[in-house]
Amino acid sequence: MKLLRYGPAGAEKPGMLDEAGKLRDLSAHVPDFTGAMLNDASLAKLRALDPESLPLVEGAPRLGPCVGNIGKFMCIGLNYSDHAEESGMAIPKHPNLFFKANSAIVGPNDDVVMPRGSTHTDWELELGVVIGKAAKYVSKAEALDYVAGYCICNDVSERHFQNNLTGQWTKGKSCDTYGPTGPWLVTRDEVPDLQNLSMSLDVNGERRQAGNTSTMIFTVAEIIEHLSHLFTLHPGDVISTGTPPGVGMGMKPEPVYLKKGDVMELRIEGLGEQRQRVGEDA
């Protein structure tokens, strides 16, 4: 299934895409797509519905983040070997974890608004993993059983804030609007070959990132295993699993960063597309 949330920010309704790509309303069957609604039993009930029987949503409403009230927003840094190389950093021995503030989370096509003083805002296309049931001390072999589904994340990053303001990366990762998520939550049964998904990001129509999840240093299952041995992963938590090469910081001969009016377009095979226009705070 392709599940989504649509409508004004803070008042999104649950929906799904039917086989024809039409938006169907699920409000009569589920209050929202939050952690409590992402377990296998709840998803099975939705899967049993006939999409043709659901109300058709007319027009092209705004899409919100595909999960509401996200718990932890965890990010894995340097998880593609060629991205680590372009960043001039060593290959990590364990998944490199940082957190993005939940206040950064916006819909997949909402504007990305650079904060005052930003000069080094960068793009990062990533595969997002949405946890469906509590995971503690799980093995790699069983890790994917704890996943509700997958989505696209844009781990937008202010590199000066990240690298020069002292402390953890969180400062450069958590600016308002720096966490576009969606458009859909694609349930895990529809992603049979998770570690072989093509992915790309364009800025103003020019290809910047092109990669494949097959080149991850740590697979999704290995990441879940590792994190679940540190703390409990809860339903509705999101893990953004790292970015392939082609970020602005790594461009040669000089880095290239986003500016007002730029447009980012992101795609991951089977998971849909995002599109964000860049603005700036007054």
PDB file of C-alpha atoms in Angstrom:
ATOM      1  CA  MET A   1       0.000   0.000   0.000  1.00  0.00           C
ATOM      2  CA  LYS A   2       0.931   3.604  -0.515  1.00  0.00           C
ATOM      3  CA  LEU A   3      -0.346   5.508   2.507  1.00  0.00           C
ATOM      4  CA  LEU A   4      -0.233   9.276   2.872  1.00  0.00           C
ATOM      5  CA  ARG A   5      -1.547  12.279   4.758  1.00  0.00           C
ATOM      6  CA  TYR A   6      -3.122  15.206   2.949  1.00  0.00           C
ATOM      7  CA  GLY A   7      -4.513  18.622   3.782  1.00  0.00           C
ATOM      8  CA  PRO A   8      -3.374  21.766   5.602  1.00  0.00           C
ATOM      9  CA  ALA A   9      -0.400  21.550   7.945  1.00  0.00           C
ATOM     10  CA  GLY A  10      -1.531  20.337  11.342  1.00  0.00           C
ATOM     11  CA  ALA A  11      -4.904  19.148  10.023  1.00  0.00           C
ATOM     12  CA  GLU A  12      -3.886  16.346   7.658  1.00  0.00           C
ATOM     13  CA  LYS A  13      -6.217  13.458   6.883  1.00  0.00           C
ATOM     14  CA  PRO A  14      -5.206   9.864   6.143  1.00  0.00           C
ATOM     15  CA  GLY A  15      -5.403   8.540   2.606  1.00  0.00           C
ATOM     16  CA  MET A  16      -4.076   5.957   0.206  1.00  0.00           C
ATOM     17  CA  LEU A  17      -3.256   5.773  -3.472  1.00  0.00           C
ATOM     18  CA  ASP A  18      -5.244   3.276  -5.506  1.00  0.00           C
ATOM     19  CA  GLU A  19      -3.749   1.294  -8.394  1.00  0.00           C
ATOM     20  CA  ALA A  20      -4.603   4.115 -10.803  1.00  0.00           C
ATOM     21  CA  GLY A  21      -2.697   6.627  -8.669  1.00  0.00           C
ATOM     22  CA  LYS A  22      -5.858   8.316  -7.415  1.00  0.00           C
ATOM     23  CA  LEU A  23      -6.072   9.598  -3.857  1.00  0.00           C
ATOM     24  CA  ARG A  24      -8.657   7.873  -1.649  1.00  0.00           C
ATOM     25  CA  ASP A  25      -9.793   9.086   1.764  1.00  0.00           C
ATOM     26  CA  LEU A  26      -9.302   6.738   4.748  1.00  0.00           C
ATOM     27  CA  SER A  27     -10.776   8.976   7.457  1.00  0.00           C
ATOM     28  CA  ALA A  28     -13.634   6.538   8.136  1.00  0.00           C
ATOM     29  CA  HIS A  29     -11.191   3.727   8.875  1.00  0.00           C
ATOM     30  CA  VAL A  30      -8.211   5.278  10.659  1.00  0.00           C
ATOM     31  CA  PRO A  31      -7.826   8.605  12.518  1.00  0.00           C
ATOM     32  CA  ASP A  32      -4.293   9.280  11.306  1.00  0.00           C
ATOM     33  CA  PHE A  33      -1.079   7.508  10.407  1.00  0.00           C
ATOM     34  CA  THR A  34       0.774   7.711  13.686  1.00  0.00           C
ATOM     35  CA  GLY A  35       2.811   5.072  15.485  1.00  0.00           C
ATOM     36  CA  ALA A  36      -0.254   3.417  17.021  1.00  0.00           C
ATOM     37  CA  MET A  37      -1.696   2.759  13.560  1.00  0.00           C
ATOM     38  CA  LEU A  38       1.398   1.265  11.936  1.00  0.00           C
ATOM     39  CA  ASN A  39       1.413  -2.261  13.396  1.00  0.00           C
ATOM     40  CA  ASP A  40       0.889  -5.281  11.160  1.00  0.00           C
ATOM     41  CA  ALA A  41      -2.692  -5.887  12.353  1.00  0.00           C
ATOM     42  CA  SER A  42      -3.811  -2.324  11.618  1.00  0.00           C
ATOM     43  CA  LEU A  43      -2.136  -2.335   8.223  1.00  0.00           C
ATOM     44  CA  ALA A  44      -3.735  -5.694   7.387  1.00  0.00           C
ATOM     45  CA  LYS A  45      -7.203  -4.203   7.997  1.00  0.00           C
ATOM     46  CA  LEU A  46      -6.451  -1.368   5.600  1.00  0.00           C
ATOM     47  CA  ARG A  47      -5.047  -3.787   3.045  1.00  0.00           C
ATOM     48  CA  ALA A  48      -8.316  -5.720   3.118  1.00  0.00           C
ATOM     49  CA  LEU A  49     -10.325  -2.661   2.047  1.00  0.00           C
ATOM     50  CA  ASP A  50     -11.470  -2.243  -1.534  1.00  0.00           C
ATOM     51  CA  PRO A  51      -9.914   1.068  -2.642  1.00  0.00           C
ATOM     52  CA  GLU A  52     -12.787   1.572  -5.080  1.00  0.00           C
ATOM     53  CA  SER A  53     -15.152   1.782  -2.109  1.00  0.00           C
ATOM     54  CA  LEU A  54     -13.237   4.667  -0.533  1.00  0.00           C
ATOM     55  CA  PRO A  55     -14.163   8.304  -1.222  1.00  0.00           C
ATOM     56  CA  LEU A  56     -12.177   9.865  -4.038  1.00  0.00           C
ATOM     57  CA  VAL A  57     -10.278  13.020  -3.098  1.00  0.00           C
ATOM     58  CA  GLU A  58     -10.622  15.594  -5.857  1.00  0.00           C
ATOM     59  CA  GLY A  59      -7.969  18.054  -6.949  1.00  0.00           C
ATOM     60  CA  ALA A  60      -4.363  18.119  -5.811  1.00  0.00           C
ATOM     61  CA  PRO A  61      -4.296  18.778  -2.067  1.00  0.00           C
ATOM     62  CA  ARG A  62      -1.124  19.485  -0.157  1.00  0.00           C
ATOM     63  CA  LEU A  63       0.640  16.352   1.063  1.00  0.00           C
ATOM     64  CA  GLY A  64       1.887  16.328   4.646  1.00  0.00           C
ATOM     65  CA  PRO A  65       4.620  14.162   6.160  1.00  0.00           C
ATOM     66  CA  CYS A  66       3.548  10.564   5.552  1.00  0.00           C
ATOM     67  CA  VAL A  67       3.697   9.831   9.304  1.00  0.00           C
ATOM     68  CA  GLY A  68       2.132  12.084  11.919  1.00  0.00           C
ATOM     69  CA  ASN A  69       3.616  12.758  15.353  1.00  0.00           C
ATOM     70  CA  ILE A  70       6.926  11.153  14.444  1.00  0.00           C
ATOM     71  CA  GLY A  71       8.708   9.949  17.567  1.00  0.00           C
ATOM     72  CA  LYS A  72      12.478   9.897  17.089  1.00  0.00           C
ATOM     73  CA  PHE A  73      13.901  11.234  13.829  1.00  0.00           C
ATOM     74  CA  MET A  74      17.214   9.383  13.591  1.00  0.00           C
ATOM     75  CA  CYS A  75      19.752   9.904  10.827  1.00  0.00           C
ATOM     76  CA  ILE A  76      22.725   7.823   9.753  1.00  0.00           C
ATOM     77  CA  GLY A  77      25.702   9.799   8.499  1.00  0.00           C
ATOM     78  CA  LEU A  78      28.298   8.671   5.972  1.00  0.00           C
ATOM     79  CA  ASN A  79      26.469   5.474   5.061  1.00  0.00           C
ATOM     80  CA  TYR A  80      27.554   5.389   1.400  1.00  0.00           C
ATOM     81  CA  SER A  81      31.242   4.790   0.824  1.00  0.00           C
ATOM     82  CA  ASP A  82      31.502   7.199  -2.103  1.00  0.00           C
ATOM     83  CA  HIS A  83      29.734   9.953  -0.127  1.00  0.00           C
ATOM     84  CA  ALA A  84      32.219   9.485   2.722  1.00  0.00           C
ATOM     85  CA  GLU A  85      35.013   9.810   0.172  1.00  0.00           C
ATOM     86  CA  GLU A  86      33.661  13.050  -1.313  1.00  0.00           C
ATOM     87  CA  SER A  87      33.274  14.420   2.241  1.00  0.00           C
ATOM     88  CA  GLY A  88      36.888  13.543   3.066  1.00  0.00           C
ATOM     89  CA  MET A  89      35.856  11.374   6.001  1.00  0.00           C
ATOM     90  CA  ALA A  90      36.805   7.856   7.042  1.00  0.00           C
ATOM     91  CA  ILE A  91      34.449   4.919   6.563  1.00  0.00           C
ATOM     92  CA  PRO A  92      32.695   4.459   9.931  1.00  0.00           C
ATOM     93  CA  LYS A  93      33.087   1.199  11.836  1.00  0.00           C
ATOM     94  CA  HIS A  94      29.530   1.433  13.179  1.00  0.00           C
ATOM     95  CA  PRO A  95      26.444   3.340  11.967  1.00  0.00           C
ATOM     96  CA  ASN A  96      27.096   7.024  12.591  1.00  0.00           C
ATOM     97  CA  LEU A  97      23.997   8.301  14.407  1.00  0.00           C
ATOM     98  CA  PHE A  98      22.677  11.810  14.880  1.00  0.00           C
ATOM     99  CA  PHE A  99      19.204  13.198  15.499  1.00  0.00           C
ATOM    100  CA  LYS A 100      17.184  15.767  13.602  1.00  0.00           C
ATOM    101  CA  ALA A 101      14.722  17.881  15.624  1.00  0.00           C
ATOM    102  CA  ASN A 102      11.114  16.957  14.902  1.00  0.00           C
ATOM    103  CA  SER A 103      10.315  20.631  14.333  1.00  0.00           C
ATOM    104  CA  ALA A 104      12.241  20.308  11.053  1.00  0.00           C
ATOM    105  CA  ILE A 105       9.697  17.852   9.613  1.00  0.00           C
ATOM    106  CA  VAL A 106       7.500  19.111   6.760  1.00  0.00           C
ATOM    107  CA  GLY A 107       5.618  17.670   3.818  1.00  0.00           C
ATOM    108  CA  PRO A 108       7.388  16.363   0.709  1.00  0.00           C
ATOM    109  CA  ASN A 109       6.549  19.387  -1.442  1.00  0.00           C
ATOM    110  CA  ASP A 110       6.575  22.139   1.165  1.00  0.00           C
ATOM    111  CA  ASP A 111       9.057  24.977   0.773  1.00  0.00           C
ATOM    112  CA  VAL A 112      12.468  24.620   2.383  1.00  0.00           C
ATOM    113  CA  VAL A 113      13.105  27.928   4.130  1.00  0.00           C
ATOM    114  CA  MET A 114      16.722  28.825   4.882  1.00  0.00           C
ATOM    115  CA  PRO A 115      17.189  30.460   8.291  1.00  0.00           C
ATOM    116  CA  ARG A 116      18.701  33.882   8.736  1.00  0.00           C
ATOM    117  CA  GLY A 117      22.433  33.805   8.146  1.00  0.00           C
ATOM    118  CA  SER A 118      22.424  30.592   6.125  1.00  0.00           C
ATOM    119  CA  THR A 119      25.073  30.476   3.398  1.00  0.00           C
ATOM    120  CA  HIS A 120      25.770  26.730   3.160  1.00  0.00           C
ATOM    121  CA  THR A 121      22.421  24.923   2.864  1.00  0.00           C
ATOM    122  CA  ASP A 122      22.861  21.557   1.159  1.00  0.00           C
ATOM    123  CA  TRP A 123      20.672  18.708  -0.101  1.00  0.00           C
ATOM    124  CA  GLU A 124      20.757  15.041   0.960  1.00  0.00           C
ATOM    125  CA  LEU A 125      18.479  12.458  -0.642  1.00  0.00           C
ATOM    126  CA  GLU A 126      17.849   9.536   1.733  1.00  0.00           C
ATOM    127  CA  LEU A 127      15.800   6.371   2.164  1.00  0.00           C
ATOM    128  CA  GLY A 128      13.552   6.695   5.199  1.00  0.00           C
ATOM    129  CA  VAL A 129      12.551   3.700   7.338  1.00  0.00           C
ATOM    130  CA  VAL A 130       9.387   3.876   9.461  1.00  0.00           C
ATOM    131  CA  ILE A 131       9.224   1.583  12.493  1.00  0.00           C
ATOM    132  CA  GLY A 132       5.932  -0.287  12.978  1.00  0.00           C
ATOM    133  CA  LYS A 133       6.400  -2.087  16.299  1.00  0.00           C
ATOM    134  CA  ALA A 134       8.685  -1.753  19.298  1.00  0.00           C
ATOM    135  CA  ALA A 135      12.167  -3.124  18.589  1.00  0.00           C
ATOM    136  CA  LYS A 136      14.640  -3.969  21.364  1.00  0.00           C
ATOM    137  CA  TYR A 137      17.688  -6.215  20.935  1.00  0.00           C
ATOM    138  CA  VAL A 138      16.537  -7.499  17.556  1.00  0.00           C
ATOM    139  CA  SER A 139      18.798  -9.442  15.210  1.00  0.00           C
ATOM    140  CA  LYS A 140      19.660  -8.524  11.654  1.00  0.00           C
ATOM    141  CA  ALA A 141      17.683 -11.544  10.463  1.00  0.00           C
ATOM    142  CA  GLU A 142      14.448 -10.330  12.062  1.00  0.00           C
ATOM    143  CA  ALA A 143      15.011  -6.566  11.845  1.00  0.00           C
ATOM    144  CA  LEU A 144      12.827  -5.862   8.813  1.00  0.00           C
ATOM    145  CA  ASP A 145       9.840  -7.496  10.521  1.00  0.00           C
ATOM    146  CA  TYR A 146       9.737  -4.386  12.739  1.00  0.00           C
ATOM    147  CA  VAL A 147       9.363  -2.018   9.789  1.00  0.00           C
ATOM    148  CA  ALA A 148       5.998  -0.582   8.748  1.00  0.00           C
ATOM    149  CA  GLY A 149       7.295   0.838   5.489  1.00  0.00           C
ATOM    150  CA  TYR A 150       9.613   3.161   3.625  1.00  0.00           C
ATOM    151  CA  CYS A 151       9.614   6.726   2.325  1.00  0.00           C
ATOM    152  CA  ILE A 152      11.828   9.466   0.917  1.00  0.00           C
ATOM    153  CA  CYS A 153      13.589  11.896   3.263  1.00  0.00           C
ATOM    154  CA  ASN A 154      15.551  15.007   2.370  1.00  0.00           C
ATOM    155  CA  ASP A 155      18.104  15.513   5.130  1.00  0.00           C
ATOM    156  CA  VAL A 156      18.606  19.190   4.308  1.00  0.00           C
ATOM    157  CA  SER A 157      21.760  20.419   6.031  1.00  0.00           C
ATOM    158  CA  GLU A 158      23.241  23.827   6.826  1.00  0.00           C
ATOM    159  CA  ARG A 159      26.942  22.950   6.589  1.00  0.00           C
ATOM    160  CA  HIS A 160      28.298  26.031   8.365  1.00  0.00           C
ATOM    161  CA  PHE A 161      25.952  25.471  11.291  1.00  0.00           C
ATOM    162  CA  GLN A 162      26.799  21.744  11.221  1.00  0.00           C
ATOM    163  CA  ASN A 163      30.576  22.023  11.112  1.00  0.00           C
ATOM    164  CA  ASN A 164      31.536  25.399  12.553  1.00  0.00           C
ATOM    165  CA  LEU A 165      29.164  26.262  15.399  1.00  0.00           C
ATOM    166  CA  THR A 166      30.723  23.761  17.821  1.00  0.00           C
ATOM    167  CA  GLY A 167      29.055  20.625  19.130  1.00  0.00           C
ATOM    168  CA  GLN A 168      27.042  17.949  17.379  1.00  0.00           C
ATOM    169  CA  TRP A 169      25.752  17.927  13.792  1.00  0.00           C
ATOM    170  CA  THR A 170      22.234  18.540  15.107  1.00  0.00           C
ATOM    171  CA  LYS A 171      22.670  22.315  14.817  1.00  0.00           C
ATOM    172  CA  GLY A 172      22.979  22.162  11.051  1.00  0.00           C
ATOM    173  CA  LYS A 173      20.376  19.459  10.582  1.00  0.00           C
ATOM    174  CA  SER A 174      17.448  20.816  12.580  1.00  0.00           C
ATOM    175  CA  CYS A 175      16.524  24.141  11.016  1.00  0.00           C
ATOM    176  CA  ASP A 176      12.791  24.559  10.460  1.00  0.00           C
ATOM    177  CA  THR A 177      11.640  22.818   7.226  1.00  0.00           C
ATOM    178  CA  TYR A 178      14.928  20.872   6.901  1.00  0.00           C
ATOM    179  CA  GLY A 179      13.187  17.463   7.083  1.00  0.00           C
ATOM    180  CA  PRO A 180      10.818  16.916   4.121  1.00  0.00           C
ATOM    181  CA  THR A 181       9.309  13.439   4.484  1.00  0.00           C
ATOM    182  CA  GLY A 182       7.042  11.521   2.097  1.00  0.00           C
ATOM    183  CA  PRO A 183       5.137  11.627  -0.204  1.00  0.00           C
ATOM    184  CA  TRP A 184       3.990   8.149   0.750  1.00  0.00           C
ATOM    185  CA  LEU A 185       4.610   5.497   3.337  1.00  0.00           C
ATOM    186  CA  VAL A 186       5.083   2.430   1.140  1.00  0.00           C
ATOM    187  CA  THR A 187       4.418  -0.685   3.208  1.00  0.00           C
ATOM    188  CA  ARG A 188       7.297  -3.138   3.410  1.00  0.00           C
ATOM    189  CA  ASP A 189       5.503  -5.838   1.397  1.00  0.00           C
ATOM    190  CA  GLU A 190       5.717  -3.570  -1.667  1.00  0.00           C
ATOM    191  CA  VAL A 191       9.507  -3.144  -1.417  1.00  0.00           C
ATOM    192  CA  PRO A 192      10.865  -6.656  -1.963  1.00  0.00           C
ATOM    193  CA  ASP A 193      14.402  -5.639  -2.969  1.00  0.00           C
ATOM    194  CA  LEU A 194      15.157  -2.956  -0.403  1.00  0.00           C
ATOM    195  CA  GLN A 195      18.912  -2.935  -0.977  1.00  0.00           C
ATOM    196  CA  ASN A 196      18.603  -2.351  -4.727  1.00  0.00           C
ATOM    197  CA  LEU A 197      16.628   0.876  -5.156  1.00  0.00           C
ATOM    198  CA  SER A 198      17.783   3.536  -7.603  1.00  0.00           C
ATOM    199  CA  MET A 199      17.681   7.111  -6.308  1.00  0.00           C
ATOM    200  CA  SER A 200      18.303  10.566  -7.732  1.00  0.00           C
ATOM    201  CA  LEU A 201      18.140  14.269  -6.857  1.00  0.00           C
ATOM    202  CA  ASP A 202      18.056  17.218  -9.264  1.00  0.00           C
ATOM    203  CA  VAL A 203      18.579  20.904  -8.492  1.00  0.00           C
ATOM    204  CA  ASN A 204      16.982  23.248 -11.043  1.00  0.00           C
ATOM    205  CA  GLY A 205      16.670  20.317 -13.449  1.00  0.00           C
ATOM    206  CA  GLU A 206      20.351  19.345 -13.224  1.00  0.00           C
ATOM    207  CA  ARG A 207      21.242  15.926 -11.842  1.00  0.00           C
ATOM    208  CA  ARG A 208      23.238  16.242  -8.629  1.00  0.00           C
ATOM    209  CA  GLN A 209      22.830  12.895  -6.901  1.00  0.00           C
ATOM    210  CA  ALA A 210      22.487   9.471  -8.465  1.00  0.00           C
ATOM    211  CA  GLY A 211      22.911   6.292  -6.476  1.00  0.00           C
ATOM    212  CA  ASN A 212      21.506   2.995  -5.358  1.00  0.00           C
ATOM    213  CA  THR A 213      20.802   1.545  -1.928  1.00  0.00           C
ATOM    214  CA  SER A 214      23.009  -1.411  -2.889  1.00  0.00           C
ATOM    215  CA  THR A 215      26.061   0.718  -2.032  1.00  0.00           C
ATOM    216  CA  MET A 216      25.106   1.366   1.582  1.00  0.00           C
ATOM    217  CA  ILE A 217      27.889   0.597   4.039  1.00  0.00           C
ATOM    218  CA  PHE A 218      25.351  -0.631   6.613  1.00  0.00           C
ATOM    219  CA  THR A 219      22.131  -2.177   5.333  1.00  0.00           C
ATOM    220  CA  VAL A 220      18.762  -1.199   6.762  1.00  0.00           C
ATOM    221  CA  ALA A 221      18.643  -4.469   8.718  1.00  0.00           C
ATOM    222  CA  GLU A 222      22.105  -3.852  10.174  1.00  0.00           C
ATOM    223  CA  ILE A 223      21.140  -0.313  11.183  1.00  0.00           C
ATOM    224  CA  ILE A 224      17.995  -1.505  12.974  1.00  0.00           C
ATOM    225  CA  GLU A 225      19.926  -4.246  14.740  1.00  0.00           C
ATOM    226  CA  HIS A 226      22.579  -1.778  15.908  1.00  0.00           C
ATOM    227  CA  LEU A 227      20.184   0.923  17.100  1.00  0.00           C
ATOM    228  CA  SER A 228      17.867  -1.519  18.853  1.00  0.00           C
ATOM    229  CA  HIS A 229      20.786  -2.681  20.991  1.00  0.00           C
ATOM    230  CA  LEU A 230      21.283   0.907  22.169  1.00  0.00           C
ATOM    231  CA  PHE A 231      17.670   1.923  22.848  1.00  0.00           C
ATOM    232  CA  THR A 232      14.123   0.887  22.006  1.00  0.00           C
ATOM    233  CA  LEU A 233      12.813   1.821  18.589  1.00  0.00           C
ATOM    234  CA  HIS A 234       9.136   2.745  18.902  1.00  0.00           C
ATOM    235  CA  PRO A 235       6.287   2.676  16.375  1.00  0.00           C
ATOM    236  CA  GLY A 236       6.335   5.908  14.409  1.00  0.00           C
ATOM    237  CA  ASP A 237      10.080   6.428  14.750  1.00  0.00           C
ATOM    238  CA  VAL A 238      11.859   7.279  11.484  1.00  0.00           C
ATOM    239  CA  ILE A 239      15.405   6.374  10.464  1.00  0.00           C
ATOM    240  CA  SER A 240      16.928   8.325   7.571  1.00  0.00           C
ATOM    241  CA  THR A 241      19.598   5.966   6.310  1.00  0.00           C
ATOM    242  CA  GLY A 242      22.259   8.133   4.651  1.00  0.00           C
ATOM    243  CA  THR A 243      22.850   9.826   1.319  1.00  0.00           C
ATOM    244  CA  PRO A 244      24.633   8.795  -1.883  1.00  0.00           C
ATOM    245  CA  PRO A 245      27.343  10.997  -3.454  1.00  0.00           C
ATOM    246  CA  GLY A 246      26.634  14.300  -5.124  1.00  0.00           C
ATOM    247  CA  VAL A 247      25.936  16.673  -2.252  1.00  0.00           C
ATOM    248  CA  GLY A 248      26.798  20.321  -2.748  1.00  0.00           C
ATOM    249  CA  MET A 249      29.548  20.255  -0.122  1.00  0.00           C
ATOM    250  CA  GLY A 250      31.475  17.678  -2.151  1.00  0.00           C
ATOM    251  CA  MET A 251      31.295  19.348  -5.563  1.00  0.00           C
ATOM    252  CA  LYS A 252      34.525  20.202  -7.381  1.00  0.00           C
ATOM    253  CA  PRO A 253      36.325  22.494  -7.866  1.00  0.00           C
ATOM    254  CA  GLU A 254      34.184  24.429  -5.367  1.00  0.00           C
ATOM    255  CA  PRO A 255      31.197  23.466  -3.191  1.00  0.00           C
ATOM    256  CA  VAL A 256      27.784  24.598  -4.454  1.00  0.00           C
ATOM    257  CA  TYR A 257      24.999  25.457  -2.033  1.00  0.00           C
ATOM    258  CA  LEU A 258      21.315  26.220  -2.356  1.00  0.00           C
ATOM    259  CA  LYS A 259      20.011  29.726  -2.878  1.00  0.00           C
ATOM    260  CA  LYS A 260      16.583  31.320  -2.824  1.00  0.00           C
ATOM    261  CA  GLY A 261      14.449  30.173  -5.754  1.00  0.00           C
ATOM    262  CA  ASP A 262      16.258  26.878  -6.314  1.00  0.00           C
ATOM    263  CA  VAL A 263      14.091  23.787  -6.809  1.00  0.00           C
ATOM    264  CA  MET A 264      15.021  20.308  -5.561  1.00  0.00           C
ATOM    265  CA  GLU A 265      13.412  17.192  -7.064  1.00  0.00           C
ATOM    266  CA  LEU A 266      14.012  13.838  -5.359  1.00  0.00           C
ATOM    267  CA  ARG A 267      13.123  10.300  -6.437  1.00  0.00           C
ATOM    268  CA  ILE A 268      13.576   6.800  -5.062  1.00  0.00           C
ATOM    269  CA  GLU A 269      12.442   3.815  -7.076  1.00  0.00           C
ATOM    270  CA  GLY A 270       8.936   2.783  -6.013  1.00  0.00           C
ATOM    271  CA  LEU A 271       8.697   5.442  -3.301  1.00  0.00           C
ATOM    272  CA  GLY A 272       7.544   8.439  -5.332  1.00  0.00           C
ATOM    273  CA  GLU A 273       8.912  11.948  -5.725  1.00  0.00           C
ATOM    274  CA  GLN A 274       9.459  15.106  -3.701  1.00  0.00           C
ATOM    275  CA  ARG A 275       9.745  18.675  -4.943  1.00  0.00           C
ATOM    276  CA  GLN A 276      10.788  21.640  -2.797  1.00  0.00           C
ATOM    277  CA  ARG A 277      11.355  25.286  -3.643  1.00  0.00           C
ATOM    278  CA  VAL A 278      13.950  27.085  -1.535  1.00  0.00           C
ATOM    279  CA  GLY A 279      13.053  30.295   0.266  1.00  0.00           C
ATOM    280  CA  GLU A 280      14.588  32.275   3.068  1.00  0.00           C
ATOM    281  CA  ASP A 281      13.446  33.793   6.338  1.00  0.00           C
ATOM    282  CA  ALA A 282      12.762  37.503   6.272  1.00  0.00           C
TER     283      ALA A 282
END
